[in-house]
CSV table of C-alpha atoms in Angstrom, one decimal:
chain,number,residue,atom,x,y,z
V,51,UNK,CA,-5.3,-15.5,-5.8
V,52,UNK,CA,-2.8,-14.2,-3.4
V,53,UNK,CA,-3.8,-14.1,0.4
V,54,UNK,CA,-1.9,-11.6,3.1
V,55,UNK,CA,-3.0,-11.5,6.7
V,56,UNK,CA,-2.0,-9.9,9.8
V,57,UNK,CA,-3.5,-9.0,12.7
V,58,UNK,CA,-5.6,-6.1,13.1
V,59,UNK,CA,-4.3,-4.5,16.4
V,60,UNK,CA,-1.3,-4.8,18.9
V,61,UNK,CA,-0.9,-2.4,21.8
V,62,UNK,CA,3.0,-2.4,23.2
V,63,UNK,CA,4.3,-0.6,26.1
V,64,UNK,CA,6.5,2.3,25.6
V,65,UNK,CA,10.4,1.0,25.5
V,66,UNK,CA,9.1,-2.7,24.9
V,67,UNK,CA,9.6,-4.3,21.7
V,68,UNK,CA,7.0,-4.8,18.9
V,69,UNK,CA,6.7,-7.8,16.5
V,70,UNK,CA,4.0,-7.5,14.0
V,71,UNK,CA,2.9,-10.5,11.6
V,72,UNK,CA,2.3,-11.5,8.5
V,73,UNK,CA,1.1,-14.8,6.6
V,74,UNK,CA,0.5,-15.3,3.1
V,75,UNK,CA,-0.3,-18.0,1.0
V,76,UNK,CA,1.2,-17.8,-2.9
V,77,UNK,CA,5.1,-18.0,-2.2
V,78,UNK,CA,6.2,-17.1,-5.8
V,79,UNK,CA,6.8,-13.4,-4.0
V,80,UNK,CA,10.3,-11.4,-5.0
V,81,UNK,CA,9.8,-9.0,-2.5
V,82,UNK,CA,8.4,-9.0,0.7
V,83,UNK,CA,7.9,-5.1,1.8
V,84,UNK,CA,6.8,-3.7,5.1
V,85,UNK,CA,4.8,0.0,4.7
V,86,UNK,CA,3.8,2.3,7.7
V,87,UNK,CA,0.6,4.8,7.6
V,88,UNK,CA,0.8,7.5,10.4
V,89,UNK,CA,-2.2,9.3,10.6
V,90,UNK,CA,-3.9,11.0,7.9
V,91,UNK,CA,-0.8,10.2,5.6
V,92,UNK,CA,0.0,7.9,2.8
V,93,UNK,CA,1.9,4.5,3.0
V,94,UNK,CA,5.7,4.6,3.3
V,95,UNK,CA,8.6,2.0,2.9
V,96,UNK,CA,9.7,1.1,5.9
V,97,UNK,CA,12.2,-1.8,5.0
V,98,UNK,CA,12.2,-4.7,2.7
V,99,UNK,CA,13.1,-8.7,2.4
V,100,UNK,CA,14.1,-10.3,-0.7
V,101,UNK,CA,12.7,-13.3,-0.8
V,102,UNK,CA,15.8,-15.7,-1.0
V,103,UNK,CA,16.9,-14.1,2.3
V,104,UNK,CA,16.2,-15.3,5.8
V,105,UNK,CA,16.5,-11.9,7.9
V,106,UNK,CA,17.4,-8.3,7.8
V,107,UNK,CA,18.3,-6.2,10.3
V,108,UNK,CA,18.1,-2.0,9.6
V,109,UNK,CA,18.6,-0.4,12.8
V,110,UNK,CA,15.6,-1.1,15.2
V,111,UNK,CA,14.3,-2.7,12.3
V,112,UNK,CA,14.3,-6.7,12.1
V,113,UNK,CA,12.7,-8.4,9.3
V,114,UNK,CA,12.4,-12.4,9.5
V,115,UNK,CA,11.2,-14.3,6.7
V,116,UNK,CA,10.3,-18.3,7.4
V,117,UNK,CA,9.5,-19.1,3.3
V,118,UNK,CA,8.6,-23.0,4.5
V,119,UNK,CA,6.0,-21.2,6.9
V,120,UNK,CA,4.8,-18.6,4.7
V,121,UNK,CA,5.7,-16.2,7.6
V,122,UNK,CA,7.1,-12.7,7.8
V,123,UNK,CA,7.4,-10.3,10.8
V,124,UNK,CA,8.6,-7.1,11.2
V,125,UNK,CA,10.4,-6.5,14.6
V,126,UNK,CA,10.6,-2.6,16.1
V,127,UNK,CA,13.0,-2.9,19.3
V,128,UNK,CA,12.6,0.2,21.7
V,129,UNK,CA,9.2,1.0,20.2
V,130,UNK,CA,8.8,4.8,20.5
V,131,UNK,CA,5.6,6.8,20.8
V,132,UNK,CA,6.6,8.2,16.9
V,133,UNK,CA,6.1,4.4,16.2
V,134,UNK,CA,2.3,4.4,16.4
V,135,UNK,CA,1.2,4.2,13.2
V,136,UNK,CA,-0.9,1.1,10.7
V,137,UNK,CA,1.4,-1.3,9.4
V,138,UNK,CA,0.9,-3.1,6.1
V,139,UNK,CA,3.1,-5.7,4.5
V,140,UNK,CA,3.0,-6.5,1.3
V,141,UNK,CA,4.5,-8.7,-1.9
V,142,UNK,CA,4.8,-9.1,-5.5
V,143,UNK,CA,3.3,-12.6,-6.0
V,144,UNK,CA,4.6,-13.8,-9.3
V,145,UNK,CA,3.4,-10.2,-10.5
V,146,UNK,CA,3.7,-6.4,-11.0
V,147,UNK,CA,0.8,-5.7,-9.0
V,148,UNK,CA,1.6,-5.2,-5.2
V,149,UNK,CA,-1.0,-7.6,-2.7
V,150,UNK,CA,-1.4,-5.7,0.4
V,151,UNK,CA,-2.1,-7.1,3.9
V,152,UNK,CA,-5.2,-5.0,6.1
V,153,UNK,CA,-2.8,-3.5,8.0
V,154,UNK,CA,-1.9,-3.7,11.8
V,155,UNK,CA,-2.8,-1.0,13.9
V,156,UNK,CA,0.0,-0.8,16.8
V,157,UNK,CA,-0.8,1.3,19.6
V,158,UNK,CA,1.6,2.4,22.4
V,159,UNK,CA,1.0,2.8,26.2
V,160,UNK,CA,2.9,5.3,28.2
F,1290,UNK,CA,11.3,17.2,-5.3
F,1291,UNK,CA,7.0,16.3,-5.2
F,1292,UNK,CA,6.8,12.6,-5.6
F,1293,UNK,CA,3.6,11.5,-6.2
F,1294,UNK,CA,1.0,14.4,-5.7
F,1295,UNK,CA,-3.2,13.9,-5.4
F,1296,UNK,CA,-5.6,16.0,-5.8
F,1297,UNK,CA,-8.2,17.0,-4.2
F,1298,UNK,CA,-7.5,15.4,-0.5
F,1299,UNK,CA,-11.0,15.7,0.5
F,1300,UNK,CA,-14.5,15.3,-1.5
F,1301,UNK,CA,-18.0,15.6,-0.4
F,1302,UNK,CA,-20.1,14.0,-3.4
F,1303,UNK,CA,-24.0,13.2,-4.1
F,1304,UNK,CA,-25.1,10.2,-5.2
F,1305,UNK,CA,-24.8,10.0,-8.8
F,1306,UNK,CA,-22.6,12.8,-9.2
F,1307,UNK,CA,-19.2,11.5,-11.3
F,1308,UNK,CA,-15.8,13.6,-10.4
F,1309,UNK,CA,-12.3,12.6,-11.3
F,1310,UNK,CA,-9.1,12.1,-8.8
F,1311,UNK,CA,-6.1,13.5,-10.5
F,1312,UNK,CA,-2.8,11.6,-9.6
F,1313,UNK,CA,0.3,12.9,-11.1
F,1314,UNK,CA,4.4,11.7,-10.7
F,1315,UNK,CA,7.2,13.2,-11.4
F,1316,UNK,CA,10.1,10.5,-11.4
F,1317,UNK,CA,9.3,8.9,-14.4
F,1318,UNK,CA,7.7,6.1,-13.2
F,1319,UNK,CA,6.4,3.2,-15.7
F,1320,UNK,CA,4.0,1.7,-13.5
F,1321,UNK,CA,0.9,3.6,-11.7
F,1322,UNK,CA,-1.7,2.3,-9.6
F,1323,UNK,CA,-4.8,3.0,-8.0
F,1324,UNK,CA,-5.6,1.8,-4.5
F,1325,UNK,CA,-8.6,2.4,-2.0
F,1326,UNK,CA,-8.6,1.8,1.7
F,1327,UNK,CA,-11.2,1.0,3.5
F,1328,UNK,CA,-11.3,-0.3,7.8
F,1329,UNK,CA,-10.2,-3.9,7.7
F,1330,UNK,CA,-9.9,-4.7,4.3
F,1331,UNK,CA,-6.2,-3.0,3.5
F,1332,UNK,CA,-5.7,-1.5,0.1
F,1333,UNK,CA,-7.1,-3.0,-2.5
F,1334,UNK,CA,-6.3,-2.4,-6.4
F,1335,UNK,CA,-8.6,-0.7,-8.3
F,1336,UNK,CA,-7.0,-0.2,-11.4
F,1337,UNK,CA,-3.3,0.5,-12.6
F,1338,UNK,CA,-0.9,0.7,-15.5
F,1339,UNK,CA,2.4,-0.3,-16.5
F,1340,UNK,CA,2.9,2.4,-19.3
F,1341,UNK,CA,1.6,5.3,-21.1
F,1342,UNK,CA,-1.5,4.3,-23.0
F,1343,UNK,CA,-1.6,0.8,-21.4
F,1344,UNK,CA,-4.2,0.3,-18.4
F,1345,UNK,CA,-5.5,-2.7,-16.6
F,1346,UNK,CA,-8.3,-4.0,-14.2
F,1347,UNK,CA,-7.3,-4.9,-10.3
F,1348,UNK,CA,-9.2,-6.5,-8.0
F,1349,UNK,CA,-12.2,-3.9,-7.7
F,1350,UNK,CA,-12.5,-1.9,-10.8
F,1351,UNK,CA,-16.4,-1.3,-11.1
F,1352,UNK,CA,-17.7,2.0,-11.2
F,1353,UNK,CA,-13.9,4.0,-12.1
F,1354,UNK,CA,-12.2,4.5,-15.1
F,1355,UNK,CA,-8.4,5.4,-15.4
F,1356,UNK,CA,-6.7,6.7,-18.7
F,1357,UNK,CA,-2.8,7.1,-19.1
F,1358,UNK,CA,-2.4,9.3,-22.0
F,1359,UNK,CA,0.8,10.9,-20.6
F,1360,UNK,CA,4.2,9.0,-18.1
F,1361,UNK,CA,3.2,11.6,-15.5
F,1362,UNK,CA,-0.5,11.5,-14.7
F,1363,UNK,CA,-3.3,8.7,-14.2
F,1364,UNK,CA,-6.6,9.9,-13.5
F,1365,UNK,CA,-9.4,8.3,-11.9
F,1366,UNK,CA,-12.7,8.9,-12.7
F,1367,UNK,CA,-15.8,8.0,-10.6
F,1368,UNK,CA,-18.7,7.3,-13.1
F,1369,UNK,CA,-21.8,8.0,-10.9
F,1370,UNK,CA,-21.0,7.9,-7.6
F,1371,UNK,CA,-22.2,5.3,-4.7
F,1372,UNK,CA,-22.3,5.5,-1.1
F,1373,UNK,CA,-20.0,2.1,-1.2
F,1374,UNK,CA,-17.5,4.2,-2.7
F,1375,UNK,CA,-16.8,6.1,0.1
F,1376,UNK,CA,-13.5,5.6,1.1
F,1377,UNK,CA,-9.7,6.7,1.3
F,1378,UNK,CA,-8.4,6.6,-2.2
F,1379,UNK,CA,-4.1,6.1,-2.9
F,1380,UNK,CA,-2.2,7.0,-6.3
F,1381,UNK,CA,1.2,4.8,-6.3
F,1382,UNK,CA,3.7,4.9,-8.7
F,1383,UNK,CA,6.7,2.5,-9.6
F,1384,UNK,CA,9.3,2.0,-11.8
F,1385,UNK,CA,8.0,-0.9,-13.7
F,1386,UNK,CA,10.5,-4.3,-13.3
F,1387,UNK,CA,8.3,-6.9,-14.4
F,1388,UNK,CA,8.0,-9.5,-11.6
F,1389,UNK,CA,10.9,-8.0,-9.5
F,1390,UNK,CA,9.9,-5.6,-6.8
F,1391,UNK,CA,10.7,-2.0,-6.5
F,1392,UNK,CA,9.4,0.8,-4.3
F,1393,UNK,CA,6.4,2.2,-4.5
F,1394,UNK,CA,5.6,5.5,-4.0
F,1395,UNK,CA,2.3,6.9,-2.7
F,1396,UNK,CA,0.1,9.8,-2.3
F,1397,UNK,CA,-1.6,11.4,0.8
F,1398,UNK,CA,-4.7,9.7,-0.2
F,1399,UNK,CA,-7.8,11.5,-1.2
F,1400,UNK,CA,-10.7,11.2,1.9
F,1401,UNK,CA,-14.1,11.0,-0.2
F,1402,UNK,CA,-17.4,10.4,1.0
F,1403,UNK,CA,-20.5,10.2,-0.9
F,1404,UNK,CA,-23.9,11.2,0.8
């Protein structure tokens, strides 16, 4: 079956930029999506890849995808204190289901 | 404009005690899923469907059923509730593309804990 992993927990100074991780291990993904959680919220797009591109900037977004690697990262320049938040990626191996990664917890200090 | 709406956001339950989470969409979405979250795991599938009357198992269905009777609303019933069910449970909802991705949409989760 389909294997997503990240990182549990990166802490980022205030003004710094972030780069959060992802590996997975099927590659027959369409999509490669990037979700945030705040708080006590549900998941919400943030950006996505498709999967026969190599990057994609969306303002201080910056999405890279290394396909060879089985690598995605999600990039936040300037990270902001509204930036806290779990962050999941995600893809649609070969499927309609969605496999999730366990989420990266990104904390910021002042 | 509501999205994907879930009801109730927090439940206290017994052991034992069965209870349904309601999940309901209003954009006409094909495709419906169930996830729950629990610390270090991610979201994991519980159950989902790609049409009215049409539902499927995901990766930890045991001890919920879903119906789709209706486009709009996918319930999720918890048989007879377990401590290892408590957890933070999502509603998504997609239009439904096959093997191409499209958005999800989710809920603002339902916070249950059974005691």
């Amino acid at each position: 079956g389909e294997d997503v992993e990240q990182s549990l927990f990166l802490s980022v100074r205030e003004g710094d930029s972030s780069v959060i991780n992802c590996t997975y291990t099927d590659s027959s993904s369409t999509y490669l999506y990037w979700y945030k959680q705040e708080p006590g919220a549900g998941l919400q797009l943030l950006t996505y890849i498709f999967s026969n591109m190599d990057m994609k900037q969306d303002q201080r977004l910056t999405v890279l995808l290394n396909k060879k690697d089985k690598h995605l990262s999600l990039r936040i320049a300037d990270t902001q204190t509204g930036d806290s938040a779990i962050y999941f990626c995600a893809g649609n191996f070969g499927n309609e289901k969605l496999t999730f990664g366990t989420g990266t917890r990104l904390t910021i200090i002042p | 404009n509501a999205g994907v709406t879930q009801t109730p956001k927090f439940q206290v339950l017994k052991t034992g005690q069965s209870m349904t989470l309601q999940c309901a969409q209003d954009m006409n979405h094909e495709y419906m899923s169930w996830y729950r979250q629990d610390p270090g795991m991610g979201l994991r599938l519980i159950h989902y469907s790609v049409g009215a009357g049409i539902t499927d198992q995901g990766e930890v269905p045991n001890g919920y059923n879903v119906s789709r009777s209706t486009t709009e609303d996918f319930p999720l019933r918890l048989l007879s509730a377990a401590p290892s069910q408590t957890s933070v449970y999502f509603c998504a909802s997609r239009r439904h593309t096959g093997t191409l991705g499209t958005e999800a949409f989710f809920g603002q989760g339902t916070r249950l804990t059974v005691v």
